[in-house]
Amino acid sequence: RYGAKFSLALGSASSSELFDNFIEKRIEGTYDWVLDQPLFRDWTSATFPDSRAKILWINGPIGFGKSFIYVRITDSLSSSLKDPLGHFFISSDFEDRKDPFTVIRSWISQLFQHLVVFSLVREI
């Protein structure tokens, strides 16, 4: 990976273990309906206003399927985007959930894994 040293220097936490746990539990084809929602299609389109950076925040009461929606969207975007994707899964099981810097360090670390971002940072 390009930015492995930067990731170590940031001391970034990872939510990938939680994410992988939900990937394993997900039944193929479930939550595909999320990708067909007009609001989501608009958000992912190139014509979405200010397409330089997009933030999607999923929240709601316990037991409404947020985790599986997150997994489905992240899985889809990871396989279809050429641009860097930063994501973070916060759960009540995640011990650093109250520290916002944990999330920010993770996002930065993920962006450094992208060759274009790594090259720009290295150049600067």
PDB file of C-alpha atoms in Angstrom:
ATOM      1  CA  ARG A   1       0.000   0.000   0.000  1.00  0.00           C
ATOM      2  CA  TYR A   2       1.192   3.476  -0.878  1.00  0.00           C
ATOM      3  CA  GLY A   3       0.435   5.270   2.362  1.00  0.00           C
ATOM      4  CA  ALA A   4       1.186   2.559   4.912  1.00  0.00           C
ATOM      5  CA  LYS A   5       3.863   4.654   6.651  1.00  0.00           C
ATOM      6  CA  PHE A   6       1.510   7.644   6.827  1.00  0.00           C
ATOM      7  CA  SER A   7      -1.207   5.439   8.305  1.00  0.00           C
ATOM      8  CA  LEU A   8       1.143   4.243  11.014  1.00  0.00           C
ATOM      9  CA  ALA A   9       2.274   7.791  11.746  1.00  0.00           C
ATOM     10  CA  LEU A  10      -1.325   8.945  12.109  1.00  0.00           C
ATOM     11  CA  GLY A  11      -2.076   6.162  14.548  1.00  0.00           C
ATOM     12  CA  SER A  12      -5.320   5.669  12.691  1.00  0.00           C
ATOM     13  CA  ALA A  13      -7.908   3.305  14.039  1.00  0.00           C
ATOM     14  CA  SER A  14      -9.744   0.997  11.755  1.00  0.00           C
ATOM     15  CA  SER A  15     -13.361   0.011  11.736  1.00  0.00           C
ATOM     16  CA  SER A  16     -12.659  -2.656   9.126  1.00  0.00           C
ATOM     17  CA  GLU A  17     -13.153  -5.537  11.555  1.00  0.00           C
ATOM     18  CA  LEU A  18     -16.712  -4.356  12.288  1.00  0.00           C
ATOM     19  CA  PHE A  19     -17.273  -3.731   8.586  1.00  0.00           C
ATOM     20  CA  ASP A  20     -15.999  -7.213   7.665  1.00  0.00           C
ATOM     21  CA  ASN A  21     -18.269  -8.742  10.287  1.00  0.00           C
ATOM     22  CA  PHE A  22     -21.324  -7.164   8.644  1.00  0.00           C
ATOM     23  CA  ILE A  23     -20.094  -8.123   5.150  1.00  0.00           C
ATOM     24  CA  GLU A  24     -20.019 -11.754   6.293  1.00  0.00           C
ATOM     25  CA  LYS A  25     -23.542 -11.528   7.744  1.00  0.00           C
ATOM     26  CA  ARG A  26     -25.081  -9.771   4.727  1.00  0.00           C
ATOM     27  CA  ILE A  27     -27.185 -11.893   2.415  1.00  0.00           C
ATOM     28  CA  GLU A  28     -26.381 -11.235  -1.253  1.00  0.00           C
ATOM     29  CA  GLY A  29     -28.997  -9.037  -2.901  1.00  0.00           C
ATOM     30  CA  THR A  30     -30.313  -7.516   0.317  1.00  0.00           C
ATOM     31  CA  TYR A  31     -30.371  -3.736   0.554  1.00  0.00           C
ATOM     32  CA  ASP A  32     -29.879  -3.386  -3.200  1.00  0.00           C
ATOM     33  CA  TRP A  33     -32.980  -1.171  -3.125  1.00  0.00           C
ATOM     34  CA  VAL A  34     -30.882   1.569  -1.478  1.00  0.00           C
ATOM     35  CA  LEU A  35     -28.803   1.961  -4.637  1.00  0.00           C
ATOM     36  CA  ASP A  36     -31.959   2.554  -6.696  1.00  0.00           C
ATOM     37  CA  GLN A  37     -33.340   5.357  -4.521  1.00  0.00           C
ATOM     38  CA  PRO A  38     -33.610   8.653  -6.458  1.00  0.00           C
ATOM     39  CA  LEU A  39     -31.893  10.571  -3.661  1.00  0.00           C
ATOM     40  CA  PHE A  40     -28.947   8.164  -3.649  1.00  0.00           C
ATOM     41  CA  ARG A  41     -28.706   8.136  -7.462  1.00  0.00           C
ATOM     42  CA  ASP A  42     -28.663  11.950  -7.446  1.00  0.00           C
ATOM     43  CA  TRP A  43     -25.979  11.970  -4.765  1.00  0.00           C
ATOM     44  CA  THR A  44     -23.749   9.603  -6.767  1.00  0.00           C
ATOM     45  CA  SER A  45     -24.252  11.350 -10.098  1.00  0.00           C
ATOM     46  CA  ALA A  46     -21.541  13.519 -11.635  1.00  0.00           C
ATOM     47  CA  THR A  47     -24.033  16.386 -11.864  1.00  0.00           C
ATOM     48  CA  PHE A  48     -24.570  16.510  -8.094  1.00  0.00           C
ATOM     49  CA  PRO A  49     -23.832  20.077  -6.932  1.00  0.00           C
ATOM     50  CA  ASP A  50     -20.293  20.592  -5.640  1.00  0.00           C
ATOM     51  CA  SER A  51     -19.125  17.127  -6.624  1.00  0.00           C
ATOM     52  CA  ARG A  52     -15.617  17.771  -5.250  1.00  0.00           C
ATOM     53  CA  ALA A  53     -16.513  16.163  -1.925  1.00  0.00           C
ATOM     54  CA  LYS A  54     -19.592  14.270  -0.889  1.00  0.00           C
ATOM     55  CA  ILE A  55     -20.518  13.184   2.599  1.00  0.00           C
ATOM     56  CA  LEU A  56     -23.184  10.609   3.333  1.00  0.00           C
ATOM     57  CA  TRP A  57     -24.245  10.283   6.959  1.00  0.00           C
ATOM     58  CA  ILE A  58     -26.459   7.340   7.898  1.00  0.00           C
ATOM     59  CA  ASN A  59     -28.110   7.523  11.298  1.00  0.00           C
ATOM     60  CA  GLY A  60     -31.281   6.367  12.991  1.00  0.00           C
ATOM     61  CA  PRO A  61     -32.663   4.248  15.814  1.00  0.00           C
ATOM     62  CA  ILE A  62     -31.231   0.875  16.784  1.00  0.00           C
ATOM     63  CA  GLY A  63     -32.428  -2.029  14.666  1.00  0.00           C
ATOM     64  CA  PHE A  64     -33.391  -0.124  11.505  1.00  0.00           C
ATOM     65  CA  GLY A  65     -30.687  -1.679   9.301  1.00  0.00           C
ATOM     66  CA  LYS A  66     -28.210   1.204   9.190  1.00  0.00           C
ATOM     67  CA  SER A  67     -25.218  -1.131   9.380  1.00  0.00           C
ATOM     68  CA  PHE A  68     -26.332  -3.195   6.413  1.00  0.00           C
ATOM     69  CA  ILE A  69     -27.240  -0.079   4.406  1.00  0.00           C
ATOM     70  CA  TYR A  70     -23.754   1.267   5.117  1.00  0.00           C
ATOM     71  CA  VAL A  71     -22.140  -2.017   4.090  1.00  0.00           C
ATOM     72  CA  ARG A  72     -24.141  -2.197   0.845  1.00  0.00           C
ATOM     73  CA  ILE A  73     -23.389   1.412  -0.133  1.00  0.00           C
ATOM     74  CA  THR A  74     -19.701   1.189   0.778  1.00  0.00           C
ATOM     75  CA  ASP A  75     -19.299  -2.105  -1.043  1.00  0.00           C
ATOM     76  CA  SER A  76     -20.939  -0.655  -4.157  1.00  0.00           C
ATOM     77  CA  LEU A  77     -18.947   2.595  -4.113  1.00  0.00           C
ATOM     78  CA  SER A  78     -15.645   0.810  -3.445  1.00  0.00           C
ATOM     79  CA  SER A  79     -16.080  -1.281  -6.563  1.00  0.00           C
ATOM     80  CA  SER A  80     -17.383   1.465  -8.848  1.00  0.00           C
ATOM     81  CA  LEU A  81     -15.496   4.647  -7.984  1.00  0.00           C
ATOM     82  CA  LYS A  82     -12.162   5.654  -9.416  1.00  0.00           C
ATOM     83  CA  ASP A  83     -11.899   8.475  -6.863  1.00  0.00           C
ATOM     84  CA  PRO A  84     -10.714   7.860  -3.309  1.00  0.00           C
ATOM     85  CA  LEU A  85     -13.356   6.745  -0.829  1.00  0.00           C
ATOM     86  CA  GLY A  86     -13.091   7.376   2.881  1.00  0.00           C
ATOM     87  CA  HIS A  87     -15.571   5.659   5.165  1.00  0.00           C
ATOM     88  CA  PHE A  88     -15.869   4.799   8.819  1.00  0.00           C
ATOM     89  CA  PHE A  89     -18.220   2.508  10.691  1.00  0.00           C
ATOM     90  CA  ILE A  90     -19.130   3.709  14.167  1.00  0.00           C
ATOM     91  CA  SER A  91     -20.876   1.271  16.446  1.00  0.00           C
ATOM     92  CA  SER A  92     -21.629   1.172  20.144  1.00  0.00           C
ATOM     93  CA  ASP A  93     -19.122  -1.714  20.162  1.00  0.00           C
ATOM     94  CA  PHE A  94     -16.306   0.548  18.930  1.00  0.00           C
ATOM     95  CA  GLU A  95     -14.334   1.762  21.942  1.00  0.00           C
ATOM     96  CA  ASP A  96     -13.015   4.990  20.315  1.00  0.00           C
ATOM     97  CA  ARG A  97     -16.460   6.100  19.110  1.00  0.00           C
ATOM     98  CA  LYS A  98     -16.469   9.272  21.237  1.00  0.00           C
ATOM     99  CA  ASP A  99     -13.229  10.609  19.746  1.00  0.00           C
ATOM    100  CA  PRO A 100     -13.936  12.439  16.442  1.00  0.00           C
ATOM    101  CA  PHE A 101     -10.213  12.519  15.655  1.00  0.00           C
ATOM    102  CA  THR A 102     -10.263   8.734  15.377  1.00  0.00           C
ATOM    103  CA  VAL A 103     -12.619   9.015  12.418  1.00  0.00           C
ATOM    104  CA  ILE A 104     -10.666  11.845  10.802  1.00  0.00           C
ATOM    105  CA  ARG A 105      -7.354   9.958  11.134  1.00  0.00           C
ATOM    106  CA  SER A 106      -8.978   6.919   9.556  1.00  0.00           C
ATOM    107  CA  TRP A 107     -10.306   8.947   6.614  1.00  0.00           C
ATOM    108  CA  ILE A 108      -6.910  10.551   6.015  1.00  0.00           C
ATOM    109  CA  SER A 109      -5.241   7.166   6.223  1.00  0.00           C
ATOM    110  CA  GLN A 110      -7.658   5.708   3.657  1.00  0.00           C
ATOM    111  CA  LEU A 111      -7.098   8.617   1.286  1.00  0.00           C
ATOM    112  CA  PHE A 112      -3.325   8.079   1.482  1.00  0.00           C
ATOM    113  CA  GLN A 113      -3.903   4.565   0.157  1.00  0.00           C
ATOM    114  CA  HIS A 114      -4.993   6.070  -3.182  1.00  0.00           C
ATOM    115  CA  LEU A 115      -2.047   6.486  -5.569  1.00  0.00           C
ATOM    116  CA  VAL A 116      -3.051   9.970  -6.779  1.00  0.00           C
ATOM    117  CA  VAL A 117      -3.527  11.318  -3.254  1.00  0.00           C
ATOM    118  CA  PHE A 118      -0.317   9.676  -2.043  1.00  0.00           C
ATOM    119  CA  SER A 119       1.627  11.187  -4.948  1.00  0.00           C
ATOM    120  CA  LEU A 120       0.229  14.673  -4.268  1.00  0.00           C
ATOM    121  CA  VAL A 121       1.043  14.490  -0.566  1.00  0.00           C
ATOM    122  CA  ARG A 122       4.508  13.144  -1.251  1.00  0.00           C
ATOM    123  CA  GLU A 123       5.139  15.916  -3.787  1.00  0.00           C
ATOM    124  CA  ILE A 124       4.093  18.613  -1.315  1.00  0.00           C
TER     125      ILE A 124
END
